[in-house]
Structures are given as C-alpha cells and as structure tokens.
Amino acid sequence: MDSLSQLLLGAACTAACVPARHRRAGLLVGAALGTLPDLDVIPLSFFDLDPVQQMTLHRGASHSLFLLPLLALSIWALLRRWAPVREAPRAWLAGIALALFTHPLLDALTVYGTQLVWPLQPHPAMWASLFIIDPLYTVPLLIGCALGWLLRHRPAGTRAVLAGLILSTGYIGWSLTAKAVVEREVERSLAGTGHEDAPRFSVPMPFQTLLWRVVVMTPDGFLEGERSLWADTGPIRFREYRSDVAALDAVRALPAVQRLLWFNRGFMKAEVREGQVVLSDLRMGAEPDYSFNFAVARVTEGGIEEIRPEQLSWPWQARRRLGEMWTRIWVQPV
C-alpha cells in the first residue's frame, strides 16, 4: 500500500494499544514503525542492482513474518529506558509488534507481491483485493488518528482510533468479499470456453473496489475484461490480446526472466520493441500501458543476446484512462 496508509495504520495500532496518557507518543512511534519495512529501498540502493532485482528484492526480508518478531523485540528492548515504555512495557510491546506485523499483511492485499515467509521462496503473496491507493481505506485511519491526537488523554481519543481501525478493517473485509463475487463471475464466464483452468487473476482498478480488472492467460497471449459490481449483468466480455510467445520462450532461461516469472507467476506479456525483447508485468496497468516494462534481451542477426535489464516507460493518458474508468463503474458497455 501507499506510504500514507502504512504510516496511519502503524500509528493507529500502537496508539490503540498503549495507555491514553501515552497516545500521542504511540501515534508518533507507530507512524515510524509503520513506515520502517518499506525503508528496505535504502540499503538496496547501495548495491549495483538492475531494475528486475530492485523490484523483486523489495518487500522481501523487511516484510518477513519470521524476522519481524525479532525486530519488534529489539526495538522494544532499545526503548525500555524510555519512561512511557517503562511504565507500560506489555502494552508498548503489543503496540510495536502490531505496527510492524500489519505492514506486510496490508501490502499482501495488493497485487505487487510480498514475501511474507522470506527466506523461504514460494511465490510472493498477492491477494489483490485492494489497489495500492484507496481513499476509502485510508480516510477512516486518517480521521481516527487526527482525533486521537487532538483529544489528547481523553477516552474519546482512544475510541476514535479504534473506530478508524474497525472501519478500515471492515473495508478490507468488503474488498475480499467483492473479490470473491468477481471470481465467481469469472468462473461462470469462462465455463465452456476452454479456459476454465487457465491461470488468471482479478484486481480492483485504481482508487476503489467496485470495478475490477480480470486477466486470463492463453497459449498465445491473454484475455482482459472488467467487472463492475454496480452496473454489470451477464458474463464478462473479454478482449483477446496476443503476446510474442516465441520471444518469451527464447529468453525464458535468462536469470532476470526466471526471477520475473517467479515474482509475477508468469503474468507477463512479451513483445519485440525497437529491436529489444520487452516483458510487461500484466498485473499493474491495463493494455497497452503497464507500470513495469523490462527490456531483457537484444534481437540480433544471430538470435537473442542477453542485456542488463532496463526498465522502460512510455507516455499514457492517465487523465483520460481514469475518466473512462469512472464512467465504466456506473455504465455497462453495450
């Protein structure tokens, strides 16, 4: 999730655990702890990593549910001499641990990929029920934390923080329910098409959970469709797109490609663009615009030549696309 949501979640978790007289300190400490796991980008920047390594190492060790308990205990031990922690050590330990543990779990609700059990190497978790920025998740936390700060030691401040946590967590529950409804419609729409068992994923489109994007992999490309929980009836209408399967097969053995296939579970589009083999992560974006595009090889007269991965970007009309998305939430195409 975005940094603001993580900061507010950490602040609310710690403030809800510590005594009311420590609430402001809890908000500050929790905000810092809620941001801490994402600071893995700082040590990664000191190494000569290519863009594929940077993408796939992020949300790794610092998000591991195996390592975070050790980090929580270490931070708590370092703070034991601080008066608030000395006065309520158990409450502060709970607040510190909760601020850290909730960070990777919230990240796992997006589609990016979070390595919850690092150093084990299963595919990263991508539960994909929330977009990376969703105001309906963040605003309750923001209001709760603001009231918790303004009300100082009063009991109403604790109730406000708890209300923010309850509402934001309830929204997560709604997002998982909405995803289950969409997945059921995907199964119905694919019945009898020959793609019933094809790899697929669904993910909410930006800033909301009423309109969902669905991608289904096929032998020569992928299908893409949308489902509006407000407007749509009947089966999902998929559009078919091709991928350069031969180019992907030619580079499949390259280390960078192997790492991408592990990280994104094979949800990639391959194309030859300006003499380079470019792989696009289908999970983030929509045809033809994707957030992560990597040139991994050069096409030569002698075949395919490996290159150091390079992240590419090309302009796309975000304002127009977002406007179309907003209309699509409420209107089903004819």
Coordinates of C-alpha atoms in Angstrom, one line a residue, residues 109-111 127-132 134 171 175 178-179 182 201-214 227 283 285 325:
L109 CA -3.6 -7.3 -0.1
T110 CA -2.3 -5.6 -3.2
V111 CA -1.2 -7.3 -6.4
W127 CA -4.1 -11.4 -2.5
A128 CA -5.1 -8.5 -4.8
S129 CA -8.2 -7.2 -3.1
L130 CA -7.0 -3.6 -2.7
F131 CA -5.5 -1.1 -5.1
I132 CA -2.2 0.4 -3.9
D134 CA -7.6 3.5 -1.9
Y171 CA -13.4 -2.2 4.3
S175 CA -12.8 -5.9 -0.6
A178 CA -16.1 -8.2 -3.6
K179 CA -13.2 -10.2 -5.0
V182 CA -15.9 -11.3 -9.1
F201 CA -6.1 -13.0 -11.6
S202 CA -8.5 -10.3 -10.7
V203 CA -7.6 -6.9 -9.2
P204 CA -9.5 -3.7 -8.4
M205 CA -8.9 -0.8 -10.7
P206 CA -7.5 2.4 -9.2
F207 CA -8.8 4.0 -6.0
Q208 CA -12.0 1.9 -5.5
T209 CA -13.3 -1.7 -5.2
L210 CA -16.4 -1.5 -7.4
L211 CA -14.7 -2.0 -10.8
W212 CA -12.3 -5.0 -11.2
R213 CA -9.9 -6.0 -14.0
V214 CA -9.6 -9.6 -14.9
R227 CA -16.5 -6.4 -14.0
R283 CA -0.7 -7.3 -13.0
G285 CA -1.7 -1.4 -15.6
M325 CA -12.7 4.0 -15.6

